[in-house]
Coordinates of C-alpha atoms and ligand atoms in Angstrom, one line a residue:
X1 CA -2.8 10.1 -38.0
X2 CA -2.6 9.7 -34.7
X3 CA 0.4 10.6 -32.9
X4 CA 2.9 7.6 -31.5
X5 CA 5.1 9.0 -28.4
X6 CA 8.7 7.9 -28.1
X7 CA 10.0 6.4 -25.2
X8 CA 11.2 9.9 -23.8
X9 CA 8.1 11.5 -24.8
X10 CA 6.2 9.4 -22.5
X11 CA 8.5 10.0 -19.5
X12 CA 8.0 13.5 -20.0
X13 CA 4.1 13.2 -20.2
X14 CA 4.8 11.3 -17.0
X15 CA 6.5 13.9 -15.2
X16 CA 3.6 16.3 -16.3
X17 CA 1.0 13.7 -15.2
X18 CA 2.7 13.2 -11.8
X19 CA 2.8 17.2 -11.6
X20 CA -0.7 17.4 -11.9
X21 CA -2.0 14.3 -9.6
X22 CA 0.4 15.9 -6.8
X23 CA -2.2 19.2 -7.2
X24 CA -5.0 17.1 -7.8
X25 CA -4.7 15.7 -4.7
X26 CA -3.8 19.0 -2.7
X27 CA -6.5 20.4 -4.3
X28 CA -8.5 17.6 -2.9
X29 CA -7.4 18.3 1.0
X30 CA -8.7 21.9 0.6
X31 CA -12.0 21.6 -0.4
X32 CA -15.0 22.5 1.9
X33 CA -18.1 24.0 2.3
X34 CA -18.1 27.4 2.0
X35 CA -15.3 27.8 -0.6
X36 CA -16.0 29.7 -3.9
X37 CA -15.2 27.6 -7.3
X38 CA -13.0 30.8 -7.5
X39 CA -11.6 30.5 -4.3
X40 CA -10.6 26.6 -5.7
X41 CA -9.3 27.8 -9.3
X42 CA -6.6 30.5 -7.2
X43 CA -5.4 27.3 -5.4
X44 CA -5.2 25.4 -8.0
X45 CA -3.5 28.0 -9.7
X46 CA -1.2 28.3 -7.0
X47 CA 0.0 24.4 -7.0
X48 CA 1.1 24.4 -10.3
X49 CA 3.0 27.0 -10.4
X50 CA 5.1 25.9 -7.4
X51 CA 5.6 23.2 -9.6
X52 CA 6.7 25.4 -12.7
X53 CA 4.1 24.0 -14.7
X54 CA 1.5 26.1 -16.8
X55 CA -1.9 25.9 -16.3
X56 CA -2.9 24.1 -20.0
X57 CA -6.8 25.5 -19.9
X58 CA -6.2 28.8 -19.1
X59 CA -6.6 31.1 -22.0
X60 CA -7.4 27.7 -24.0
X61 CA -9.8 29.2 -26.6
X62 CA -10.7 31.4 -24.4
X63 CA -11.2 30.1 -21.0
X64 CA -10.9 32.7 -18.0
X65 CA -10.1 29.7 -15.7
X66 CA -7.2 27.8 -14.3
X67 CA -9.7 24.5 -13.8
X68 CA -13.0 23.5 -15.2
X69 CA -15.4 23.2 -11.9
X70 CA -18.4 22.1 -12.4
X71 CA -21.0 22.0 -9.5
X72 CA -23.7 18.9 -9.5
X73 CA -25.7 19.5 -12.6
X74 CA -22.9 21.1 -14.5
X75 CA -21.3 18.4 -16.5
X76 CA -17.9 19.5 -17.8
X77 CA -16.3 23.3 -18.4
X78 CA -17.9 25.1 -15.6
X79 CA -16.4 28.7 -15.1
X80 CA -14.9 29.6 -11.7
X81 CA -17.0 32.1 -9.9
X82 CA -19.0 33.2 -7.2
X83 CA -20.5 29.9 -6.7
X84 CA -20.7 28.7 -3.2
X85 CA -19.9 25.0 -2.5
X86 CA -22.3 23.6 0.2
X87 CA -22.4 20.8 1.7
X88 CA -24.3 17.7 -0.2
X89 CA -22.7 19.2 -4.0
X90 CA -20.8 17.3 -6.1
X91 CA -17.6 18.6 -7.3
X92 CA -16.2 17.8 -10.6
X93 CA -12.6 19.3 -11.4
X94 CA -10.7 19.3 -14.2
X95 CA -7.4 20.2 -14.6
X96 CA -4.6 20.3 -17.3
X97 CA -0.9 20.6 -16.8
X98 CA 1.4 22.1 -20.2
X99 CA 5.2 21.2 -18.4
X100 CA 8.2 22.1 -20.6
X101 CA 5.5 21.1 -23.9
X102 CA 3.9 17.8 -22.4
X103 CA 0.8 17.9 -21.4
X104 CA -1.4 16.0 -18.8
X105 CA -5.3 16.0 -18.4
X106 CA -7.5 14.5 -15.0
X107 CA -10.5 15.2 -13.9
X108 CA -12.6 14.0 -10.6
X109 CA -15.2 14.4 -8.8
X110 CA -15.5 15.1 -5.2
X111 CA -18.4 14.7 -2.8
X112 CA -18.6 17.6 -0.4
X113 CA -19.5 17.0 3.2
X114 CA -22.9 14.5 3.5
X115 CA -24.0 14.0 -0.1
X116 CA -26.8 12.0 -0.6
X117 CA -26.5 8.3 -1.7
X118 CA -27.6 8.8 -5.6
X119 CA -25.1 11.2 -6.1
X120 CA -22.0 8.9 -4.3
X121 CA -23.1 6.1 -6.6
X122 CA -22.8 7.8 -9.8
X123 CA -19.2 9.2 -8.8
X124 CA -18.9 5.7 -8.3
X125 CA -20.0 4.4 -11.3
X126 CA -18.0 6.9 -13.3
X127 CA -14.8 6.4 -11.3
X128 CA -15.3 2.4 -11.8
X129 CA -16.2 3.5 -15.7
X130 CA -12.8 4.9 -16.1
X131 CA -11.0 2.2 -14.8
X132 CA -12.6 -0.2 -17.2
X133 CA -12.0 2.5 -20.0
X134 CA -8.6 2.2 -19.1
X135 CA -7.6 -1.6 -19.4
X136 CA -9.3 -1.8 -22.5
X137 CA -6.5 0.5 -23.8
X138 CA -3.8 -1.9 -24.8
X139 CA -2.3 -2.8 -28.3
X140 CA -4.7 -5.0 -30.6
X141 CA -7.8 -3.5 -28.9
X142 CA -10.0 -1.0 -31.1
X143 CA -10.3 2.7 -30.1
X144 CA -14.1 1.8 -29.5
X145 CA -13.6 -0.7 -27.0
X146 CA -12.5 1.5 -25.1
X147 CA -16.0 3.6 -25.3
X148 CA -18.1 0.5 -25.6
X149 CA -16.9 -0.7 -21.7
X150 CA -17.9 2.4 -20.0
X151 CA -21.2 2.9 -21.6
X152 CA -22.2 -0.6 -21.0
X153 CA -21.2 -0.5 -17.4
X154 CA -22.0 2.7 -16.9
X155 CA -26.2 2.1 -18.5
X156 CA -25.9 -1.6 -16.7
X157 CA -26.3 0.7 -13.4
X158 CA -29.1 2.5 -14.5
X159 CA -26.9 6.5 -15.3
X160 CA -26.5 8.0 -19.0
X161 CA -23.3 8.6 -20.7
X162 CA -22.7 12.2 -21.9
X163 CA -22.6 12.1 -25.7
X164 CA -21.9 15.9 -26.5
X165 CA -18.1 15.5 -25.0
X166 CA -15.7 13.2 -25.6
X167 CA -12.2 12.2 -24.5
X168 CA -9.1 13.2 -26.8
X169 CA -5.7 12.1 -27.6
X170 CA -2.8 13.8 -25.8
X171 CA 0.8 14.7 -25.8
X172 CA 2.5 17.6 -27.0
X173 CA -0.7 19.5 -27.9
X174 CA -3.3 19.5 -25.2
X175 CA -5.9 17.9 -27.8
X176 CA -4.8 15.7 -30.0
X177 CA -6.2 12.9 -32.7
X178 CA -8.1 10.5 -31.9
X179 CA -11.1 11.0 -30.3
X180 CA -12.0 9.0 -27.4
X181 CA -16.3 8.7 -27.3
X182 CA -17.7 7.2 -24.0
X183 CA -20.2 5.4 -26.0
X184 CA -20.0 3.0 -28.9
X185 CA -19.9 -1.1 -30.2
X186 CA -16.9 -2.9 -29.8
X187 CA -14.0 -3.5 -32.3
X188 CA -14.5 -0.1 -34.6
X189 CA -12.2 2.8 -34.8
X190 CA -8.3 3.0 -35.0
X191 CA -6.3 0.3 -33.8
X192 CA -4.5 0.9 -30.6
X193 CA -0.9 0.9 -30.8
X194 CA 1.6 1.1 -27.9
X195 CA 3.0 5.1 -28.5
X196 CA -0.5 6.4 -28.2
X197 CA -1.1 8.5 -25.2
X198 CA -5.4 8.9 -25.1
X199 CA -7.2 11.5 -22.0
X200 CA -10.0 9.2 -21.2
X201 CA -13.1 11.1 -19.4
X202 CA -16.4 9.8 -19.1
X203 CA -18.7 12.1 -18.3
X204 CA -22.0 10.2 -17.2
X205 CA -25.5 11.8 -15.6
X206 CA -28.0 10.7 -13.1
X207 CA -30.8 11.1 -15.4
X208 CA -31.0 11.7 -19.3
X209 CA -27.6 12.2 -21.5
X210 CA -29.1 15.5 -22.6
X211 CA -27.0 18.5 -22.0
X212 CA -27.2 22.1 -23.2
X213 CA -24.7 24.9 -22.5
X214 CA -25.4 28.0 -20.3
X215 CA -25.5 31.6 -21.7
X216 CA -21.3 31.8 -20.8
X217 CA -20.9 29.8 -23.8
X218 CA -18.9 27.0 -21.7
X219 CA -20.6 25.6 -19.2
X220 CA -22.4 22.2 -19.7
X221 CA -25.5 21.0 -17.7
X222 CA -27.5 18.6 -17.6
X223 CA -31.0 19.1 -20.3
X224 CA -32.9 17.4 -16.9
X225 CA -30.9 19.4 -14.1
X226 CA -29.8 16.4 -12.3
X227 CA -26.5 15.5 -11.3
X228 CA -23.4 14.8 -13.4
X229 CA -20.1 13.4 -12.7
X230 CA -17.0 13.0 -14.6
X231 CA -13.5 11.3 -14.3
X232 CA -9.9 11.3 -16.4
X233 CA -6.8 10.1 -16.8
X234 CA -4.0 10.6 -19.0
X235 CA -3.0 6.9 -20.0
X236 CA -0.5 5.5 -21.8
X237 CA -1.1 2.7 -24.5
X238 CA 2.4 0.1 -24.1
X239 CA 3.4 -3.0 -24.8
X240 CA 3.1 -3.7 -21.2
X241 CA -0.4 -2.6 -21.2
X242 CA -1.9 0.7 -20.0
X243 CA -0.1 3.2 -18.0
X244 CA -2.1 5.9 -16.1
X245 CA 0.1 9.0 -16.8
X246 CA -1.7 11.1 -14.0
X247 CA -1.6 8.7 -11.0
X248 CA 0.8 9.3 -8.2
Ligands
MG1 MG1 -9.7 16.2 -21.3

């Protein structure tokens, strides 16, 4: 089953989602060349608990990080480090945000400096992936069509979509039923009912869909080593259409 939200459920989940695109955007401001992923994941840190939120990944499973940053050919779950951001990477961060039990999920990526003009147009395609995602997720659509309007765009332009990871329902559990695919046909899975709260995150790749995961048992590059991005939002389903959660 998946889980409907009541009316103050999703202003909660809003507060949450407005929690975390106010440190997604500070987060944002700081980065430059030179940083440390690590040096990123303490700021990030940092933000949210001004905002007396918790961190949702940290600890999750396991995870030693506040955020998921994933440099250029890591896809998705990249560990905060020693890494040095240079100018040219691509930064992909991922951030969730657990406030009083509601959680929120969004993820982009960031170009650092002069990055070169393959890499801008994949952020682009997956930040114009996830926009289409997201106004297919209204009631009397199908969970699928959803997936089946970012792959399409997404292999129109020539880029993969990641298969291995998928986007989730969300609410008062970080992951929640259903799951959201970036791939698929039209009109199959669950029908989409206004109550449903869905983190939608294409992940999509400059070359092949491939991806393995490196000896840390999280992070997830690319099979080909070429670049990955990824974008998310928490979005509402209503009967006024879709509401994105985690935009300020
Ligand atoms: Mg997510």
């Amino acid at each position: 089953m998946i889980p409907l939200k009541s009316a103050q459920d999703l202003a909660m989940l809003k507060h949450s989602g407005q929690i975390l695109a106010a440190v997604m955007q500070k987060l944002q401001k700081a980065l430059q060349p030179g940083m440390t992923t690590l040096d990123l994941d303490l700021l990030s840190a940092e933000f949210i608990r001004k905002e007396k939120a918790i961190a949702a990944f940290k600890g999750y499973k396991g995870f030693p990080g506040t955020a998921c940053i994933s440099v250029n050919e890591e896809i998705v779950h990249g560990i905060p480090g020693t890494r040095l951001i240079a100018e040219g990477d691509i930064v992909s961060l991922d951030l969730g945000v657990n406030y009083q039990g509601f959680f929120s999920d969004m993820a982009v990526t960031l170009p650092v400096g002069k990055v070169n003009p393959d890499k801008l147009k994949l952020i682009d395609a997956a930040r114009q992936s996830l926009e289409l995602g997201i106004k297919q997720a209204r009631p009397g659509n199908h969970l699928s069509d959803i997936s089946h309007s970012i792959q399409s765009f997404v292999e129109a332009k020539g880029f993969s979509v990641v298969r291995q990871f998928v986007g989730h329902g969300i609410g008062t559990a970080l992951h929640e039923e259903p799951e959201v695919p970036n791939f698929g046909i039209p009109g199959a899975g669950p029908l989409l009912k206004s109550g449903m709260v869905l983190a939608i995150e294409p992940m999509i790749n400059l070359g092949g869909w491939e991806a393995r995961i490196m000896e840390n048992g999280w992070t997830a590059v690319t099979a080909d080593g070429l670049a990955s991005a990824h974008f998310e939002h928490t979005v509402a389903v209503t009967d006024k259409g879709p509401q994105v959660l985690t935009k300020l």
